[in-house]
Structure formats: structure tokens, C-alpha cells
Short mmCIF file of C-alpha atoms and ligand atoms in Angstrom, two decimals:
data_model
loop_
_atom_site.label_atom_id
_atom_site.label_comp_id
_atom_site.label_asym_id
_atom_site.label_seq_id
_atom_site.Cartn_x
_atom_site.Cartn_y
_atom_site.Cartn_z
CA MET X 207 -35.83 -3.96 -1.11
CA LYS X 208 -33.04 -2.39 0.27
CA ASN X 209 -29.29 -3.10 -0.17
CA ARG X 210 -29.58 -5.95 -2.70
CA THR X 211 -26.07 -8.24 -2.75
CA VAL X 212 -23.98 -6.84 -5.50
CA ALA X 213 -21.68 -9.76 -6.87
CA GLU X 214 -18.43 -9.46 -8.22
CA PRO X 215 -18.34 -8.30 -12.08
CA TYR X 216 -16.68 -11.40 -13.24
CA LYS X 217 -16.56 -14.99 -13.15
CA ILE X 218 -13.61 -17.65 -12.23
CA LYS X 219 -11.94 -19.14 -15.51
CA MET X 220 -8.79 -20.89 -13.58
CA VAL X 221 -8.33 -22.18 -10.36
CA GLU X 222 -5.28 -22.89 -7.95
CA PRO X 223 -5.51 -25.32 -5.46
CA LEU X 224 -4.66 -24.50 -1.89
CA LYS X 225 -3.09 -26.93 0.57
CA VAL X 226 -5.19 -27.43 3.87
CA THR X 227 -2.61 -28.51 6.80
CA THR X 228 -2.94 -29.18 10.28
CA ARG X 229 -2.20 -26.92 13.30
CA ALA X 230 0.67 -29.27 14.49
CA PHE X 231 2.38 -28.66 10.69
CA ARG X 232 1.59 -24.84 10.97
CA GLU X 233 3.18 -24.67 14.42
CA GLU X 234 6.28 -26.11 13.21
CA ALA X 235 6.19 -23.79 10.12
CA MET X 236 5.82 -20.93 11.95
CA SER X 237 8.47 -21.61 14.29
CA ALA X 238 10.92 -22.58 11.49
CA ALA X 239 9.99 -19.27 10.12
CA GLY X 240 11.02 -17.48 13.43
CA HIS X 241 7.69 -16.16 13.87
CA ASN X 242 7.69 -13.96 10.76
CA THR X 243 5.20 -14.36 8.14
CA PHE X 244 7.60 -13.02 5.26
CA LEU X 245 9.76 -16.19 6.47
CA LEU X 246 6.62 -18.78 5.50
CA ARG X 247 6.87 -20.63 2.31
CA SER X 248 3.77 -19.67 0.24
CA GLU X 249 2.56 -23.38 -0.52
CA ASP X 250 2.44 -23.72 3.22
CA VAL X 251 -0.33 -20.92 3.69
CA PHE X 252 -4.02 -21.42 3.20
CA ILE X 253 -5.44 -18.13 2.51
CA ASP X 254 -2.67 -15.35 1.76
CA LEU X 255 -3.40 -11.90 3.21
CA LEU X 256 0.12 -11.02 3.39
CA THR X 257 -0.20 -8.40 0.94
CA ASP X 258 -2.10 -7.21 -1.97
CA SER X 259 0.98 -6.66 -3.76
CA GLY X 260 1.51 -8.26 -6.76
CA THR X 261 -1.00 -10.74 -6.05
CA SER X 262 -3.59 -9.73 -7.99
CA ALA X 263 -5.36 -12.02 -10.40
CA MET X 264 -4.94 -10.98 -13.88
CA SER X 265 -8.11 -10.58 -16.30
CA ASP X 266 -8.24 -12.61 -19.73
CA ARG X 267 -7.40 -9.61 -21.52
CA GLN X 268 -4.37 -9.25 -19.55
CA TRP X 269 -3.21 -12.83 -20.25
CA ALA X 270 -4.17 -12.46 -23.54
CA GLY X 271 -1.66 -9.11 -23.74
CA MET X 272 0.92 -11.44 -22.24
CA MET X 273 1.21 -13.15 -25.71
CA LEU X 274 1.16 -9.93 -27.43
CA GLY X 275 4.76 -9.28 -25.86
CA ASP X 276 7.06 -7.13 -28.34
CA GLU X 277 10.45 -8.12 -26.65
CA ALA X 278 12.45 -5.59 -28.50
CA TYR X 279 15.32 -4.05 -26.51
CA ALA X 280 14.07 -0.72 -27.54
CA GLY X 281 10.73 1.28 -28.33
CA ALA X 282 8.64 -1.73 -27.79
CA LYS X 283 4.90 -1.50 -29.10
CA ASN X 284 3.91 -2.48 -25.44
CA PHE X 285 5.87 0.56 -23.96
CA TYR X 286 3.66 2.92 -26.07
CA ASN X 287 0.83 1.46 -25.18
CA LEU X 288 1.58 1.67 -21.68
CA GLU X 289 2.37 5.19 -22.14
CA GLU X 290 -0.90 5.93 -23.89
CA ALA X 291 -2.97 4.25 -20.97
CA ILE X 292 -0.84 6.11 -18.38
CA ARG X 293 -1.67 9.51 -20.30
CA GLU X 294 -5.03 8.78 -20.66
CA VAL X 295 -5.71 7.68 -17.04
CA TYR X 296 -3.51 9.14 -14.83
CA GLY X 297 -3.01 12.50 -17.14
CA PHE X 298 0.55 12.99 -16.90
CA ARG X 299 2.34 13.39 -20.28
CA HIS X 300 5.85 11.56 -19.57
CA VAL X 301 6.12 7.89 -18.33
CA VAL X 302 9.39 6.15 -16.90
CA PRO X 303 8.63 2.43 -16.63
CA THR X 304 10.41 0.64 -13.32
CA HIS X 305 10.75 -2.85 -12.24
CA GLN X 306 8.47 -1.88 -9.16
CA GLY X 307 7.58 1.03 -7.00
CA ARG X 308 10.58 1.45 -5.01
CA ALA X 309 12.61 1.66 -7.98
CA ALA X 310 10.69 4.76 -9.05
CA GLU X 311 10.82 6.02 -5.50
CA HIS X 312 14.53 5.58 -5.65
CA ILE X 313 15.06 7.57 -8.75
CA THR X 314 12.84 10.32 -7.68
CA SER X 315 14.38 10.52 -4.27
CA GLN X 316 17.95 10.89 -5.88
CA LEU X 317 17.07 13.54 -8.21
CA ARG X 318 14.54 15.66 -6.22
CA ILE X 319 15.94 15.49 -2.45
CA ARG X 320 18.78 17.54 -1.53
CA LYS X 321 20.71 16.57 1.55
CA GLY X 322 19.27 18.25 4.42
CA GLN X 323 16.15 18.74 2.71
CA TYR X 324 12.90 17.48 4.41
CA VAL X 325 9.74 15.33 2.69
CA PRO X 326 6.72 15.57 4.28
CA MET X 327 4.41 12.80 3.85
CA ASN X 328 0.85 11.82 5.10
CA MET X 329 2.40 9.08 7.38
CA TYR X 330 5.35 7.24 6.55
CA PHE X 331 5.43 3.86 3.94
CA THR X 332 8.58 1.82 4.85
CA THR X 333 10.17 1.80 1.17
CA THR X 334 9.45 5.56 0.64
CA ARG X 335 10.69 6.53 3.86
CA GLU X 336 13.93 4.58 3.39
CA HIS X 337 14.68 5.79 -0.43
CA ALA X 338 13.89 9.65 1.07
CA GLU X 339 16.34 8.98 3.93
CA ARG X 340 19.08 7.12 1.67
CA ALA X 341 19.00 10.47 -0.72
CA GLY X 342 19.74 12.66 2.79
CA GLY X 343 16.16 13.57 3.26
CA THR X 344 14.35 13.71 6.46
CA PHE X 345 10.69 12.43 6.84
CA HIS X 346 8.17 14.72 7.93
CA ASP X 347 4.75 13.25 9.21
CA CYS X 348 2.15 15.88 8.34
CA ILE X 349 -1.01 13.63 8.42
CA ILE X 350 -4.07 14.78 10.82
CA ASP X 351 -3.87 13.23 14.20
CA GLU X 352 -6.86 11.34 13.90
CA ALA X 353 -5.10 9.01 11.63
CA HIS X 354 -2.81 7.95 14.46
CA ASP X 355 -5.95 6.51 16.47
CA PRO X 356 -7.45 3.50 15.59
CA ALA X 357 -10.64 3.82 16.98
CA CYS X 358 -11.43 7.38 15.65
CA GLU X 359 -14.21 7.47 12.48
CA HIS X 360 -13.16 10.15 10.59
CA PRO X 361 -14.06 9.44 6.98
CA PHE X 362 -10.66 10.78 5.37
CA LYS X 363 -8.06 10.06 7.97
CA GLY X 364 -5.59 10.27 5.20
CA ASN X 365 -6.15 14.03 4.92
CA VAL X 366 -2.78 16.04 5.43
CA ASP X 367 -2.59 18.61 7.88
CA VAL X 368 -1.86 21.95 6.61
CA ALA X 369 -0.81 23.48 10.24
CA LYS X 370 1.73 20.87 10.31
CA LEU X 371 3.36 21.79 6.95
CA ASP X 372 3.20 25.62 7.86
CA LYS X 373 4.94 25.19 11.00
CA LEU X 374 7.62 22.92 9.06
CA ALA X 375 7.67 25.97 6.42
CA ARG X 376 8.13 28.87 8.92
CA ASP X 377 10.64 26.53 11.17
CA HIS X 378 12.88 25.90 8.26
CA GLY X 379 11.95 28.14 5.07
CA ALA X 380 9.84 26.20 2.29
CA GLU X 381 13.11 25.98 0.43
CA SER X 382 14.12 23.21 2.79
CA ILE X 383 11.11 21.27 1.82
CA ALA X 384 12.02 18.88 -1.46
CA TYR X 385 8.55 18.06 -2.27
CA LEU X 386 5.14 16.69 -0.67
CA SER X 387 4.84 13.10 -1.04
CA ILE X 388 1.14 12.51 -0.92
CA ALA X 389 0.02 9.04 -0.94
CA PRO X 390 -3.76 8.12 -1.54
CA CYS X 391 -5.44 5.23 0.59
CA VAL X 392 -2.67 5.80 3.13
CA ASN X 393 -1.01 2.22 3.65
CA MET X 394 0.27 2.17 7.07
CA ALA X 395 -3.01 4.37 8.47
CA GLY X 396 -5.13 1.54 7.57
CA GLY X 397 -5.79 2.09 3.81
CA GLN X 398 -7.33 5.54 4.74
CA PRO X 399 -8.19 8.21 2.01
CA PHE X 400 -7.70 11.86 2.02
CA SER X 401 -10.76 13.89 0.45
CA MET X 402 -10.39 16.06 -2.60
CA ALA X 403 -11.36 19.13 -0.54
CA ASN X 404 -7.96 18.53 1.73
CA LEU X 405 -6.16 17.95 -1.61
CA ARG X 406 -7.14 21.23 -3.12
CA GLU X 407 -6.31 23.00 0.18
CA VAL X 408 -2.68 21.28 0.33
CA SER X 409 -2.16 22.16 -3.45
CA ALA X 410 -2.69 25.46 -2.66
CA TRP X 411 -0.53 25.91 0.19
CA ALA X 412 2.17 24.04 -2.07
CA ARG X 413 1.47 26.22 -5.13
CA GLU X 414 1.81 29.24 -2.83
CA ARG X 415 5.59 28.49 -1.82
CA GLY X 416 6.57 26.77 -5.13
CA ILE X 417 6.87 23.19 -3.45
CA PRO X 418 5.56 20.56 -5.97
CA ILE X 419 3.55 17.41 -5.10
CA ILE X 420 4.66 14.38 -6.24
CA PHE X 421 1.80 11.22 -5.03
CA ASP X 422 2.86 8.21 -4.42
CA ALA X 423 -0.35 6.93 -6.38
CA THR X 424 0.16 3.19 -5.74
CA ARG X 425 -3.42 2.85 -4.22
CA ALA X 426 -5.17 6.08 -5.75
CA VAL X 427 -8.37 4.40 -7.44
CA GLU X 428 -9.59 2.87 -3.97
CA ASN X 429 -9.14 6.59 -2.78
CA CYS X 430 -11.29 7.79 -5.66
CA PHE X 431 -13.90 5.11 -4.70
CA PHE X 432 -14.18 6.67 -1.00
CA ILE X 433 -14.21 10.05 -2.45
CA ARG X 434 -17.34 9.02 -4.87
CA GLN X 435 -18.93 7.45 -1.79
CA ARG X 436 -18.32 9.91 0.78
CA GLU X 437 -17.46 13.41 -0.45
CA GLU X 438 -20.30 16.00 -1.10
CA GLY X 439 -20.46 16.59 -4.69
CA TYR X 440 -18.57 13.53 -6.40
CA GLN X 441 -21.41 10.98 -5.54
CA GLY X 442 -22.07 9.15 -8.98
CA ARG X 443 -18.91 10.37 -10.67
CA PRO X 444 -16.68 7.62 -12.47
CA VAL X 445 -13.66 7.12 -10.92
CA ALA X 446 -11.75 7.64 -14.00
CA ARG X 447 -12.71 11.06 -13.73
CA ILE X 448 -12.02 11.77 -9.67
CA LEU X 449 -8.68 10.18 -10.48
CA ARG X 450 -8.02 12.38 -13.39
CA GLU X 451 -8.73 15.52 -11.29
CA MET X 452 -6.83 14.04 -8.13
CA MET X 453 -3.54 13.78 -10.27
CA SER X 454 -3.95 17.17 -11.59
CA TYR X 455 -3.00 18.87 -8.50
CA GLY X 456 0.51 16.99 -8.67
CA GLU X 457 3.62 17.49 -10.57
CA GLY X 458 4.08 13.85 -11.09
CA CYS X 459 3.78 10.49 -9.28
CA THR X 460 5.39 7.04 -8.22
CA VAL X 461 3.42 4.07 -8.83
CA SER X 462 3.94 0.39 -7.73
CA SER X 463 1.67 -1.51 -10.44
CA LYS X 464 1.42 -4.36 -8.27
CA LYS X 465 -1.60 -2.84 -6.47
CA ASP X 466 -4.01 -0.65 -8.39
CA ASN X 467 -2.54 -1.63 -11.55
CA LEU X 468 -3.49 -5.45 -11.47
CA ARG X 469 0.03 -6.72 -12.40
CA ASN X 470 2.44 -9.19 -10.58
CA ILE X 471 5.16 -6.81 -11.50
CA GLY X 472 6.14 -3.25 -12.14
CA GLY X 473 5.74 0.09 -11.59
CA PHE X 474 6.47 3.74 -13.06
CA ILE X 475 7.27 7.30 -12.75
CA ALA X 476 4.76 9.46 -14.48
CA THR X 477 5.39 13.62 -14.59
CA ASN X 478 4.66 16.76 -16.31
CA ASN X 479 7.92 18.03 -15.59
CA GLU X 480 10.47 17.88 -18.72
CA GLU X 481 13.66 18.21 -16.50
CA PHE X 482 12.64 15.59 -14.06
CA PHE X 483 11.72 13.22 -17.00
CA THR X 484 15.03 13.77 -18.90
CA LYS X 485 17.17 12.97 -15.81
CA ALA X 486 14.93 10.19 -14.55
CA LYS X 487 15.40 8.64 -18.35
CA GLU X 488 19.26 8.96 -17.84
CA MET X 489 18.84 7.18 -14.47
CA VAL X 490 16.58 4.46 -15.32
CA VAL X 491 19.31 3.45 -17.61
CA VAL X 492 21.62 2.61 -14.79
CA PHE X 493 19.58 1.37 -12.65
CA GLU X 494 16.84 -0.53 -14.15
CA GLY X 495 17.20 -0.87 -18.09
CA LEU X 496 16.52 1.44 -21.04
CA HIS X 497 13.90 4.24 -20.61
CA THR X 498 11.41 1.98 -22.90
CA TYR X 499 11.25 -1.05 -20.48
CA GLY X 500 13.01 0.11 -17.46
CA GLY X 501 13.29 -3.33 -16.01
CA LEU X 502 10.16 -5.10 -17.49
CA ALA X 503 9.57 -7.54 -20.63
CA GLY X 504 7.37 -6.25 -23.23
CA ARG X 505 4.55 -8.69 -22.06
CA ASP X 506 4.67 -7.18 -18.77
CA MET X 507 4.16 -3.52 -20.17
CA GLU X 508 1.18 -4.72 -21.97
CA ALA X 509 -0.38 -6.59 -19.16
CA MET X 510 0.01 -3.30 -17.30
CA ALA X 511 -1.44 -1.19 -20.04
CA ARG X 512 -4.46 -3.35 -19.83
CA GLY X 513 -4.74 -3.22 -16.08
CA ILE X 514 -4.57 0.34 -15.83
CA ARG X 515 -7.84 0.42 -18.21
CA GLU X 516 -9.42 -2.23 -16.01
CA MET X 517 -8.56 -0.63 -12.96
CA VAL X 518 -11.06 2.43 -13.64
CA ASP X 519 -14.20 0.25 -13.96
CA ASP X 520 -16.74 1.31 -11.50
CA ASP X 521 -18.11 -1.79 -10.99
CA TYR X 522 -14.96 -3.61 -10.53
CA ILE X 523 -13.56 -0.95 -7.92
CA ALA X 524 -17.07 -1.10 -6.22
CA SER X 525 -16.68 -5.02 -5.54
CA ARG X 526 -13.40 -4.64 -4.60
CA VAL X 527 -13.48 -2.23 -1.76
CA ARG X 528 -16.77 -3.65 -0.76
CA GLN X 529 -15.25 -7.13 0.00
CA VAL X 530 -12.54 -5.38 2.20
CA GLU X 531 -15.88 -3.93 4.03
CA HIS X 532 -17.43 -7.39 4.21
CA LEU X 533 -14.46 -8.88 6.33
CA GLY X 534 -14.13 -5.56 8.28
CA ARG X 535 -18.32 -5.52 9.20
CA ARG X 536 -17.87 -9.36 10.22
CA LEU X 537 -14.91 -8.64 12.58
CA VAL X 538 -16.76 -5.53 14.02
CA GLU X 539 -20.28 -7.47 14.59
CA ALA X 540 -17.86 -10.22 16.72
CA GLY X 541 -16.56 -7.43 18.74
CA VAL X 542 -12.80 -7.84 17.55
CA PRO X 543 -10.76 -4.60 17.75
CA ILE X 544 -10.01 -3.08 14.15
CA VAL X 545 -8.74 0.29 12.70
CA ARG X 546 -12.04 2.02 11.57
CA PRO X 547 -13.42 3.06 9.24
CA VAL X 548 -12.31 -0.01 7.15
CA GLY X 549 -9.93 0.81 4.39
CA GLY X 550 -9.61 0.43 0.72
CA HIS X 551 -6.96 -2.73 0.50
CA ALA X 552 -7.03 -4.31 4.27
CA VAL X 553 -8.40 -4.79 7.28
CA PHE X 554 -6.20 -3.81 10.47
CA LEU X 555 -6.43 -5.51 13.68
CA ASP X 556 -5.89 -3.19 16.19
CA ALA X 557 -2.85 -5.43 18.10
CA LYS X 558 -2.99 -3.17 21.17
CA ARG X 559 -6.58 -3.55 21.96
CA PHE X 560 -6.10 -7.29 20.95
CA LEU X 561 -3.36 -8.01 23.28
CA PRO X 562 -3.63 -5.36 26.19
CA HIS X 563 -1.21 -7.61 28.10
CA LEU X 564 1.49 -7.63 25.81
CA PRO X 565 3.84 -4.19 26.01
CA GLN X 566 5.11 -2.92 22.60
CA ASP X 567 8.51 -4.63 23.21
CA ARG X 568 6.92 -7.69 23.27
CA PHE X 569 6.14 -7.16 19.76
CA PRO X 570 2.34 -7.81 19.84
CA ALA X 571 0.99 -7.35 16.28
CA GLN X 572 4.04 -9.66 15.21
CA ALA X 573 2.80 -12.25 17.81
CA LEU X 574 -0.83 -12.06 16.82
CA ALA X 575 0.25 -12.55 12.99
CA ALA X 576 2.12 -15.58 13.89
CA ALA X 577 -0.75 -16.70 16.44
CA LEU X 578 -3.41 -16.50 13.24
CA TYR X 579 -1.61 -18.29 10.94
CA VAL X 580 -1.21 -21.24 13.26
CA ASP X 581 -5.01 -21.17 14.07
CA SER X 582 -5.78 -21.37 10.41
CA GLY X 583 -3.13 -21.02 7.89
CA VAL X 584 -3.92 -17.21 7.27
CA ARG X 585 -1.03 -15.39 6.64
CA ALA X 586 -1.12 -11.53 7.72
CA MET X 587 1.60 -8.87 8.08
CA GLU X 588 2.72 -7.04 11.11
CA ARG X 589 2.39 -3.38 10.77
CA GLY X 590 3.95 -2.13 14.16
CA ILE X 591 7.06 -1.41 15.87
CA VAL X 592 8.93 -4.05 13.81
CA SER X 593 7.62 -2.41 10.72
CA ALA X 594 8.77 1.24 12.36
CA GLY X 595 12.44 0.23 12.45
CA ARG X 596 14.94 2.16 14.16
CA ASP X 597 15.18 6.23 14.40
CA PRO X 598 18.54 6.49 12.56
CA ARG X 599 19.64 9.56 14.86
CA THR X 600 18.96 7.71 18.37
CA GLY X 601 19.02 4.06 17.31
CA ASP X 602 16.16 3.69 19.44
CA HIS X 603 13.22 1.62 18.38
CA ARG X 604 10.71 4.12 16.58
CA ARG X 605 7.24 3.59 18.62
CA PRO X 606 4.10 4.11 16.20
CA LYS X 607 1.15 4.64 17.97
CA LEU X 608 -0.43 2.12 15.65
CA GLU X 609 0.55 -1.45 16.46
CA LEU X 610 -1.34 -3.45 13.62
CA VAL X 611 -1.92 -6.45 11.94
CA ARG X 612 -2.78 -6.06 8.38
CA LEU X 613 -5.20 -8.63 6.74
CA THR X 614 -4.47 -7.22 3.16
CA ILE X 615 -6.92 -8.77 0.20
CA PRO X 616 -5.65 -9.69 -2.81
CA ARG X 617 -7.70 -8.12 -6.26
CA ARG X 618 -10.20 -10.54 -7.78
CA VAL X 619 -8.36 -13.50 -5.88
CA TYR X 620 -10.60 -14.91 -2.96
CA THR X 621 -14.13 -15.16 -2.22
CA ASN X 622 -16.49 -13.62 0.56
CA LEU X 623 -16.32 -17.23 2.02
CA HIS X 624 -12.49 -17.27 2.64
CA MET X 625 -13.27 -13.92 4.23
CA ASP X 626 -15.75 -15.62 6.51
CA VAL X 627 -13.18 -18.22 7.37
CA VAL X 628 -10.48 -15.60 8.07
CA ALA X 629 -13.06 -13.59 10.53
CA GLU X 630 -13.74 -16.75 12.15
CA SER X 631 -9.97 -17.41 12.94
CA CYS X 632 -9.64 -13.67 14.42
CA GLU X 633 -12.83 -13.99 16.35
CA ALA X 634 -11.41 -17.62 17.85
CA LEU X 635 -8.09 -15.87 18.70
CA TYR X 636 -9.88 -13.18 20.25
CA GLU X 637 -11.74 -15.45 22.42
CA GLU X 638 -8.42 -16.85 23.65
CA ARG X 639 -6.36 -14.01 23.29
CA ASP X 640 -4.98 -14.08 27.31
CA ALA X 641 -2.91 -17.14 25.90
CA ILE X 642 -1.16 -15.61 23.08
CA ARG X 643 2.37 -14.82 24.37
CA GLY X 644 4.99 -12.21 23.23
CA LEU X 645 8.07 -12.22 21.25
CA ARG X 646 11.78 -11.68 21.38
CA MET X 647 13.80 -10.59 18.53
CA THR X 648 16.75 -13.04 17.80
CA TYR X 649 18.12 -11.67 14.56
CA GLU X 650 17.51 -7.97 13.10
CA PRO X 651 18.69 -6.69 9.90
CA GLU X 652 19.63 -3.06 9.64
CA SER X 653 17.05 -1.81 7.32
CA LEU X 654 13.56 -2.73 6.57
CA ARG X 655 13.93 -5.34 9.29
CA PHE X 656 10.53 -6.80 9.31
CA PHE X 657 10.99 -8.45 5.98
CA GLN X 658 13.92 -10.90 7.57
CA ALA X 659 13.85 -10.33 11.07
CA ARG X 660 13.27 -13.75 13.65
CA PHE X 661 11.89 -14.07 16.81
CA GLU X 662 11.12 -16.54 19.59
CA GLN X 663 8.55 -16.91 22.06
CA VAL X 664 9.46 -15.51 25.68
N1 F0G P 840 4.26 2.81 -1.67
C1 F0G P 840 3.01 2.15 -1.17
C2 F0G P 840 2.16 2.87 -0.33
C3 F0G P 840 3.35 0.71 -0.84
O1 F0G P 840 2.43 0.02 -0.05
C4 F0G P 840 4.27 -0.14 -1.50
C5 F0G P 840 4.47 -1.18 -1.52
C6 F0G P 840 5.36 0.87 -2.47
C7 F0G P 840 5.10 2.06 -2.54
C8 F0G P 840 6.33 0.12 -3.15
O2 F0G P 840 6.06 -0.78 -3.95
O3 F0G P 840 6.38 -3.14 -3.56
O4 F0G P 840 6.25 -2.15 -5.81
O5 F0G P 840 8.35 -1.59 -4.66
N2 F0G P 840 3.77 -1.95 -0.55
C9 F0G P 840 3.77 -3.29 -0.30
C10 F0G P 840 2.71 -3.84 0.56
C11 F0G P 840 5.26 -4.09 -0.09
O6 F0G P 840 2.68 -5.07 1.04
O7 F0G P 840 2.06 -3.00 1.15
P1 F0G P 840 6.82 -2.11 -4.65
#
């Protein structure tokens, strides 16, 4: 028998009841939230696929670790456990904890970007680009063109296009590049991985020019799983070994522990660069807390240390990615347009093909996310023109090629029956897609507008 079902390598010990609501209730809730799913109350949501960030279910070992918090101001035992876990699993010597990923990005950007420098990234991420720009840097997209095409089946759409890096270096000089900010399982591209072969090529290019690589290693393990599944020479290799190899090409990384690390809060900078480490330690004290806690309680660091060891369990990561695949497969079978191939942390609805009657200025992905909540109480997130924000030079909307709704799967939280409910709701909406109306923005915050913007139907 081929393709036997593989079940989750854990069982459920505690449950959290979900509220079942009526359509009329949800219509009112969505309108009160200004058609922005970020402004809904969580208790009014049935299946919450807003994000995989901070929404993981912790293991019994992590919860046990919470009781072992050493709540000392300085030198807590849990910090040393965390440092040891990061050294072992990621392979970097120095660790600076932060309260979450964007704090690590803030410190890294301020210390490593000089005004006027470029920061190439394999597609932007909202907070990463924001911090680079606040530090006086200019974001430069260096992902392969295939990443901008939601229908393209390329197995490694997170790959860096070295020709784009080369052009940037030729046009402005290698010294104009602060560092390469490389993200595994590129969030905004649909959770798409890069290959190790591509990373090796990028690393050789960067080393020749003295440009460091600083990973945004927030979703690295999922990328390692895809490498193991898809890349020649890596089949059957433990993801833990693949991760060590991946990180060995970088000088350091910033991480949001709210994803891979199976934590509800936390983040860190890890690096082998002594000078960067010393400066980051000085800066973390100003913005986060002492360098042995960085805005986290001892118990948080203990649960992080344990999550970091659990995330590289091969059976766990396989079941995690396969659940995302399960939802993707159901949608493909129903003919619902999604980003292909399915990524590591989320399935992305292609709102441009889903709602061809809505121009991008009517915020199709925002409208679709709102309609999904009204249909079934499933909460998703816009990843299109609203998330892309405005160009700081021209003040115009940035118009990304990808206009997506992200169905993000929290780790170890929902069952495949929940995934089936989500798939059926998307299917039902697709059948009635002509009835979905566009939106007009009625309130627009200056930065990271997608979090708090408000809309009304037109
Ligand atoms: N980098 C990536 C790739 C991310 O996806 C995120 C957060 C961050 C950095 C920032 O980390 O939230 O801990 O400050 N992404 C969340 C999401 C918000 O929903 O995708 P943070």
C-alpha cells in the first residue's frame, strides 16, 4: 500500500472551547472592525488563521519549563539554557534575546546599516523592510522573478537571483550593500523555500565581495523540510543537520521565536561576529532589557530553549508541513486559485484570480478576507496592496504583483477537520465570488498600515 496516512506525533492534553456564531453576528462584527480582520476580537473567531505567529500550542515539556523560570534580573539559568540550545541547533556562538523578532530587526538594522546603503532581501517582509528604512537603508528585492508569479510551480521560489545582486553591486559598488537579508520560507511569497544550492551560490558571491549574510531565520525549519523533500542529496537527512548547514553560510540571524520556535513570545539575535555582538548587547539594554533577558521572563526563555529543540524533530516538522499541504490540496481539488506550490506555514488564496472583477485599488484581498470571516468565522489576513504600504519617495501605493489572502496555520493547534471547514468555506465563496464587493479605505495609519487601517464597502 502506498501513501499511508501519517498522523501527528502528539496527542491533545488540554482543549480551549471555540465560540460558534451566526452569520448575522459575524456581519456586524466585521463591519464594526472596519473590514480589517486585525480589528476583530479573537473570541468572535471560530478558526483563527490570522497568523502562525505566537499562536503555537506548547508541549507539556515547555509548560513544565515555565515552572522552572529563574526570575532573576541578571544571569538567569534559563538564559544559559537558551544560549546552549541556540548554539547547538543554529550553530551561532553569541545570543542576544529580544522580546520578539522585530526588536532583533531594529537592533540589527540600526547597527549594521549606514544611511544610504542598500539591503537586498529575497522579497520584503513588512517589519524587516520598515526597520531597514528607518535605519536609512533602501530595500532591494533580489528574489527570482518566479516568486512574483502565483501560478509558477518552481520548487524553490524563495531563491535569490544572483544576477540582481550583481547588477546592484555593479551600479552602486559592493560597499553600498549593508548585508544580504535572506529569509527562508519567504513569508510574502507564499511561504516559499530557497534551495541549499542557491544559498551556496549566494554565499560564494557575497564572500567574494566581503558582504555578510544575516538571515531572517524566523521560518528556517520549514525551509529545511522542503530541502529534505525536494533537493538532490538531502533526502532522508535530519532537518537538524540541514539547519546547521544553512546557518553556516551566514554571519548571524535574527529570529522571531513566535514561529519555528513554538513560542507565544520571544526572539533573538545570534551571531559569530564579536563586534556586532558587543554592540547589540549594549543596545539591547537600552531598548529591551539586560542582555541576559532582553525583555523576556526567565520562564519564557526556558520554554523557548525547549521549543528550539522540539522544532527540529523530523516527525513533528513533517506533520506540520503536511497539514498545510492538506489544506492546499483540498483547495486545488475544488479549483480555488491559490499560490503554487503550497508553502510551509500557510496557504495563500490568489485574490487577483479569485476576484477578477475587483481592481487592486478596491483591495480585493482585504475584501476576500472579510468575506471569509462573514461566511464561516475563519480569520485570515490580507497580503497585498494594503500590506505593501506606500512608497516613501512618491507617496503612492506600492502595487505588488501578488494580491493574496493568507490562511496561516498555527503549529500543533488545529485538526485536519478544521482545515476541511476552511476549505469548504473558501469553496463556497468561490462559487459566489461575483457577489463580493470591493472596499474603500477610510482610515490609513502612516506605517504598517495593514494592522490598523479601516475600510467600508463600495
Ligand atoms: N520576519 C518574518 C519573516 C516574519 O514573518 C515576522 C513576523 C517577523 C520577522 C517579525 O517578528 O512578529 O516576532 O516581531 N511575522 C508575523 C506574521 C507578524 O504574521 O507573519 P515578530
